[in-house]
Amino acid sequence: MKKERISFSYEVLDAAELLPQADRDLFKKAREVTRLAYAPYSRFFVGAAAVLQNGKVVTGTNQENASFPAGICAERVLLSAADSLYPGIPVLTLAISYFNKNNGKSGRPLAPCGICRQSLLEYEMRQQQPIRLLLGGMEGKIFVIDDVKALLPLYFSGSDMT
Ligand code: THU
């Protein structure tokens, strides 16, 4: 029997202030838009901000619904908005922050949910260049991940159907 191992590395910064200026500004934006989330049910407010290759910054927040499965995560709101406003323009870096109103905490970096990883991967494959992720909360450590694929080992994609 042959065993395979998949591993990935990512950067860990002690605080957003240690990011390079452009990333710091983007992360600040993600933190700012967090308060615009519509999250009356979970009270878990997520904000995302991305910079595109044309220099535009697009944001997204989670949008919940009384019919819970109809709600959408901030990351997918952002991706849909970005590709609708600027079709075909690659996303370079996407920052995600959050605030948990239930316990007032947001010190641990938030990693995108499984559905968002799948969506992010589709966008990354379409644009044929990596999407960098900056993950964090309103304070505390920041994770920098250079490629969405790292978050979804053994992923399923369109090429599996051809
Ligand atoms: N949520 C996001 O917006 N992004 C994530 O990566 C994780 C979860 C939202 C969905 C829902 O509105 C709330 O957070 C609680 O799950």
CSV table of N, CA and C in Angstrom, one decimal, residues 6-79:
chain,number,residue,atom,x,y,z
A,6,ILE,N,-0.4,15.1,2.1
A,6,ILE,CA,-0.6,16.5,1.6
A,6,ILE,C,-0.4,17.5,2.7
A,7,SER,N,0.5,18.4,2.5
A,7,SER,CA,0.7,19.4,3.6
A,7,SER,C,0.8,20.8,2.9
A,8,PHE,N,0.5,21.8,3.7
A,8,PHE,CA,0.7,23.2,3.1
A,8,PHE,C,1.2,24.1,4.2
A,9,SER,N,1.9,25.1,3.8
A,9,SER,CA,2.4,26.1,4.8
A,9,SER,C,1.8,27.4,4.5
A,10,TYR,N,1.6,28.2,5.6
A,10,TYR,CA,1.1,29.5,5.5
A,10,TYR,C,1.8,30.4,6.5
A,11,GLU,N,1.6,31.7,6.3
A,11,GLU,CA,2.3,32.6,7.2
A,11,GLU,C,1.4,33.0,8.4
A,12,VAL,N,2.0,33.1,9.5
A,12,VAL,CA,1.2,33.6,10.7
A,12,VAL,C,1.8,34.9,11.2
A,13,LEU,N,1.0,35.9,11.2
A,13,LEU,CA,1.5,37.2,11.8
A,13,LEU,C,0.8,37.5,13.1
A,14,ASP,N,1.5,38.1,14.0
A,14,ASP,CA,0.9,38.3,15.3
A,14,ASP,C,-0.2,39.3,15.3
A,15,ALA,N,-0.2,40.2,14.3
A,15,ALA,CA,-1.2,41.3,14.3
A,15,ALA,C,-1.3,41.8,12.8
A,16,ALA,N,-2.5,42.4,12.5
A,16,ALA,CA,-2.7,42.9,11.1
A,16,ALA,C,-1.7,44.1,10.8
A,17,GLU,N,-1.3,44.7,11.9
A,17,GLU,CA,-0.3,45.9,11.8
A,17,GLU,C,1.0,45.4,11.1
A,18,LEU,N,1.3,44.1,11.2
A,18,LEU,CA,2.6,43.6,10.6
A,18,LEU,C,2.5,43.3,9.2
A,19,LEU,N,1.3,43.4,8.6
A,19,LEU,CA,1.1,43.2,7.2
A,19,LEU,C,1.8,44.3,6.4
A,20,PRO,N,2.2,44.0,5.1
A,20,PRO,CA,2.6,45.1,4.2
A,20,PRO,C,1.4,46.1,4.1
A,21,GLN,N,1.7,47.4,3.8
A,21,GLN,CA,0.7,48.4,3.8
A,21,GLN,C,-0.6,48.1,3.0
A,22,ALA,N,-0.4,47.6,1.7
A,22,ALA,CA,-1.6,47.3,0.9
A,22,ALA,C,-2.5,46.2,1.5
A,23,ASP,N,-1.8,45.2,2.1
A,23,ASP,CA,-2.6,44.2,2.7
A,23,ASP,C,-3.3,44.7,4.0
A,24,ARG,N,-2.5,45.6,4.7
A,24,ARG,CA,-3.1,46.1,5.9
A,24,ARG,C,-4.4,46.9,5.6
A,25,ASP,N,-4.3,47.7,4.5
A,25,ASP,CA,-5.5,48.5,4.2
A,25,ASP,C,-6.6,47.6,3.8
A,26,LEU,N,-6.3,46.6,3.1
A,26,LEU,CA,-7.4,45.6,2.7
A,26,LEU,C,-8.0,45.0,3.9
A,27,PHE,N,-7.2,44.6,4.8
A,27,PHE,CA,-7.7,43.9,6.0
A,27,PHE,C,-8.5,44.8,6.8
A,28,LYS,N,-8.1,46.1,6.9
A,28,LYS,CA,-8.9,47.1,7.6
A,28,LYS,C,-10.3,47.2,7.0
A,29,LYS,N,-10.3,47.2,5.7
A,29,LYS,CA,-11.6,47.3,5.0
A,29,LYS,C,-12.5,46.1,5.3
A,30,ALA,N,-11.9,44.9,5.4
A,30,ALA,CA,-12.7,43.7,5.7
A,30,ALA,C,-13.2,43.9,7.1
A,31,ARG,N,-12.4,44.4,8.0
A,31,ARG,CA,-12.9,44.6,9.4
A,31,ARG,C,-14.0,45.6,9.4
A,32,GLU,N,-13.9,46.7,8.6
A,32,GLU,CA,-14.9,47.8,8.6
A,32,GLU,C,-16.2,47.3,8.1
A,33,VAL,N,-16.2,46.5,7.1
A,33,VAL,CA,-17.5,46.1,6.5
A,33,VAL,C,-18.2,45.0,7.3
A,34,THR,N,-17.5,44.4,8.2
A,34,THR,CA,-18.1,43.4,9.1
A,34,THR,C,-19.4,43.8,9.7
A,35,ARG,N,-19.4,45.1,10.1
A,35,ARG,CA,-20.6,45.6,10.8
A,35,ARG,C,-21.8,45.8,9.8
A,36,LEU,N,-21.6,45.7,8.5
A,36,LEU,CA,-22.7,45.8,7.5
A,36,LEU,C,-23.3,44.4,7.2
A,37,ALA,N,-22.8,43.4,7.9
A,37,ALA,CA,-23.4,42.1,7.6
A,37,ALA,C,-24.9,42.1,8.1
A,38,TYR,N,-25.7,41.2,7.4
A,38,TYR,CA,-27.0,41.0,7.8
A,38,TYR,C,-27.1,39.6,8.5
A,39,ALA,N,-26.9,39.6,9.8
A,39,ALA,CA,-26.7,38.3,10.5
A,39,ALA,C,-27.6,38.3,11.7
A,40,PRO,N,-28.9,38.5,11.6
A,40,PRO,CA,-29.7,38.6,12.8
A,40,PRO,C,-29.9,37.2,13.5
A,41,TYR,N,-29.7,36.2,12.8
A,41,TYR,CA,-30.0,34.8,13.3
A,41,TYR,C,-28.8,34.2,14.0
A,42,SER,N,-27.6,34.3,13.3
A,42,SER,CA,-26.4,33.7,14.0
A,42,SER,C,-25.7,34.8,14.9
A,43,ARG,N,-25.9,36.0,14.6
A,43,ARG,CA,-25.2,37.1,15.2
A,43,ARG,C,-23.7,37.0,15.0
A,44,PHE,N,-23.3,36.3,13.9
A,44,PHE,CA,-21.9,36.1,13.6
A,44,PHE,C,-21.7,36.9,12.3
A,45,PHE,N,-21.0,38.1,12.5
A,45,PHE,CA,-20.9,39.1,11.4
A,45,PHE,C,-19.6,38.8,10.7
A,46,VAL,N,-19.7,38.6,9.4
A,46,VAL,CA,-18.4,38.3,8.6
A,46,VAL,C,-18.3,39.4,7.5
A,47,GLY,N,-17.1,39.9,7.3
A,47,GLY,CA,-16.8,40.9,6.3
A,47,GLY,C,-15.6,40.5,5.5
A,48,ALA,N,-15.7,40.7,4.2
A,48,ALA,CA,-14.6,40.3,3.3
A,48,ALA,C,-14.4,41.5,2.3
A,49,ALA,N,-13.1,41.6,2.0
A,49,ALA,CA,-12.7,42.7,1.0
A,49,ALA,C,-11.6,42.1,0.1
A,50,ALA,N,-11.8,42.4,-1.2
A,50,ALA,CA,-10.8,41.9,-2.1
A,50,ALA,C,-10.3,42.9,-3.0
A,51,VAL,N,-9.0,42.8,-3.4
A,51,VAL,CA,-8.5,43.8,-4.4
A,51,VAL,C,-8.4,43.0,-5.7
A,52,LEU,N,-8.8,43.6,-6.8
A,52,LEU,CA,-8.8,43.0,-8.1
A,52,LEU,C,-7.6,43.5,-8.9
A,53,GLN,N,-7.3,42.8,-10.0
A,53,GLN,CA,-6.2,43.2,-10.8
A,53,GLN,C,-6.3,44.6,-11.4
A,54,ASN,N,-7.5,45.1,-11.5
A,54,ASN,CA,-7.7,46.4,-12.0
A,54,ASN,C,-7.6,47.5,-10.9
A,55,GLY,N,-7.2,47.0,-9.7
A,55,GLY,CA,-7.1,47.9,-8.6
A,55,GLY,C,-8.3,48.2,-7.8
A,56,LYS,N,-9.5,47.7,-8.3
A,56,LYS,CA,-10.7,48.0,-7.6
A,56,LYS,C,-10.8,47.1,-6.3
A,57,VAL,N,-11.5,47.6,-5.3
A,57,VAL,CA,-11.7,46.9,-4.1
A,57,VAL,C,-13.2,46.6,-4.0
A,58,VAL,N,-13.5,45.3,-3.8
A,58,VAL,CA,-14.9,44.9,-3.7
A,58,VAL,C,-15.1,44.2,-2.3
A,59,THR,N,-16.3,44.5,-1.8
A,59,THR,CA,-16.5,43.9,-0.4
A,59,THR,C,-17.7,43.0,-0.4
A,60,GLY,N,-17.8,42.2,0.6
A,60,GLY,CA,-19.0,41.4,0.8
A,60,GLY,C,-19.2,41.1,2.3
A,61,THR,N,-20.5,40.9,2.6
A,61,THR,CA,-20.8,40.5,4.0
A,61,THR,C,-21.8,39.3,4.0
A,62,ASN,N,-21.9,38.6,5.1
A,62,ASN,CA,-22.9,37.5,5.1
A,62,ASN,C,-24.3,38.0,5.1
A,63,GLN,N,-25.1,37.4,4.3
A,63,GLN,CA,-26.5,37.8,4.2
A,63,GLN,C,-27.4,36.6,4.6
A,64,GLU,N,-28.0,36.7,5.8
A,64,GLU,CA,-28.8,35.6,6.2
A,64,GLU,C,-30.3,35.7,5.8
A,65,ASN,N,-31.0,34.6,6.1
A,65,ASN,CA,-32.4,34.6,5.8
A,65,ASN,C,-33.2,33.8,6.8
A,66,ALA,N,-34.4,34.1,7.0
A,66,ALA,CA,-35.3,33.4,7.9
A,66,ALA,C,-35.3,31.9,7.5
A,67,SER,N,-35.2,31.7,6.3
A,67,SER,CA,-35.1,30.3,5.8
A,67,SER,C,-33.6,30.1,5.7
A,68,PHE,N,-33.0,29.5,6.8
A,68,PHE,CA,-31.6,29.5,7.0
A,68,PHE,C,-30.7,29.1,5.8
A,69,PRO,N,-31.1,28.1,5.1
A,69,PRO,CA,-30.2,27.7,4.0
A,69,PRO,C,-30.1,28.7,2.9
A,70,ALA,N,-31.0,29.7,2.8
A,70,ALA,CA,-31.0,30.7,1.8
A,70,ALA,C,-29.9,31.7,2.1
A,71,GLY,N,-29.4,31.7,3.3
A,71,GLY,CA,-28.3,32.7,3.6
A,71,GLY,C,-27.0,32.4,2.8
A,72,ILE,N,-26.2,33.5,2.7
A,72,ILE,CA,-25.0,33.4,1.9
A,72,ILE,C,-23.8,33.9,2.7
A,73,CYS,N,-22.7,33.2,2.6
A,73,CYS,CA,-21.5,33.7,3.3
A,73,CYS,C,-20.9,34.9,2.6
A,74,ALA,N,-20.2,35.7,3.4
A,74,ALA,CA,-19.5,36.9,2.9
A,74,ALA,C,-18.6,36.6,1.7
A,75,GLU,N,-17.9,35.6,1.7
A,75,GLU,CA,-16.9,35.3,0.7
A,75,GLU,C,-17.7,35.1,-0.7
A,76,ARG,N,-18.8,34.4,-0.6
A,76,ARG,CA,-19.5,34.1,-1.9
A,76,ARG,C,-20.3,35.4,-2.4
A,77,VAL,N,-20.7,36.2,-1.4
A,77,VAL,CA,-21.3,37.4,-1.8
A,77,VAL,C,-20.3,38.3,-2.5
A,78,LEU,N,-19.1,38.3,-1.9
A,78,LEU,CA,-18.0,39.1,-2.6
A,78,LEU,C,-17.7,38.6,-4.0
A,79,LEU,N,-17.5,37.3,-4.1
A,79,LEU,CA,-17.1,36.7,-5.4
A,79,LEU,C,-18.1,37.0,-6.5
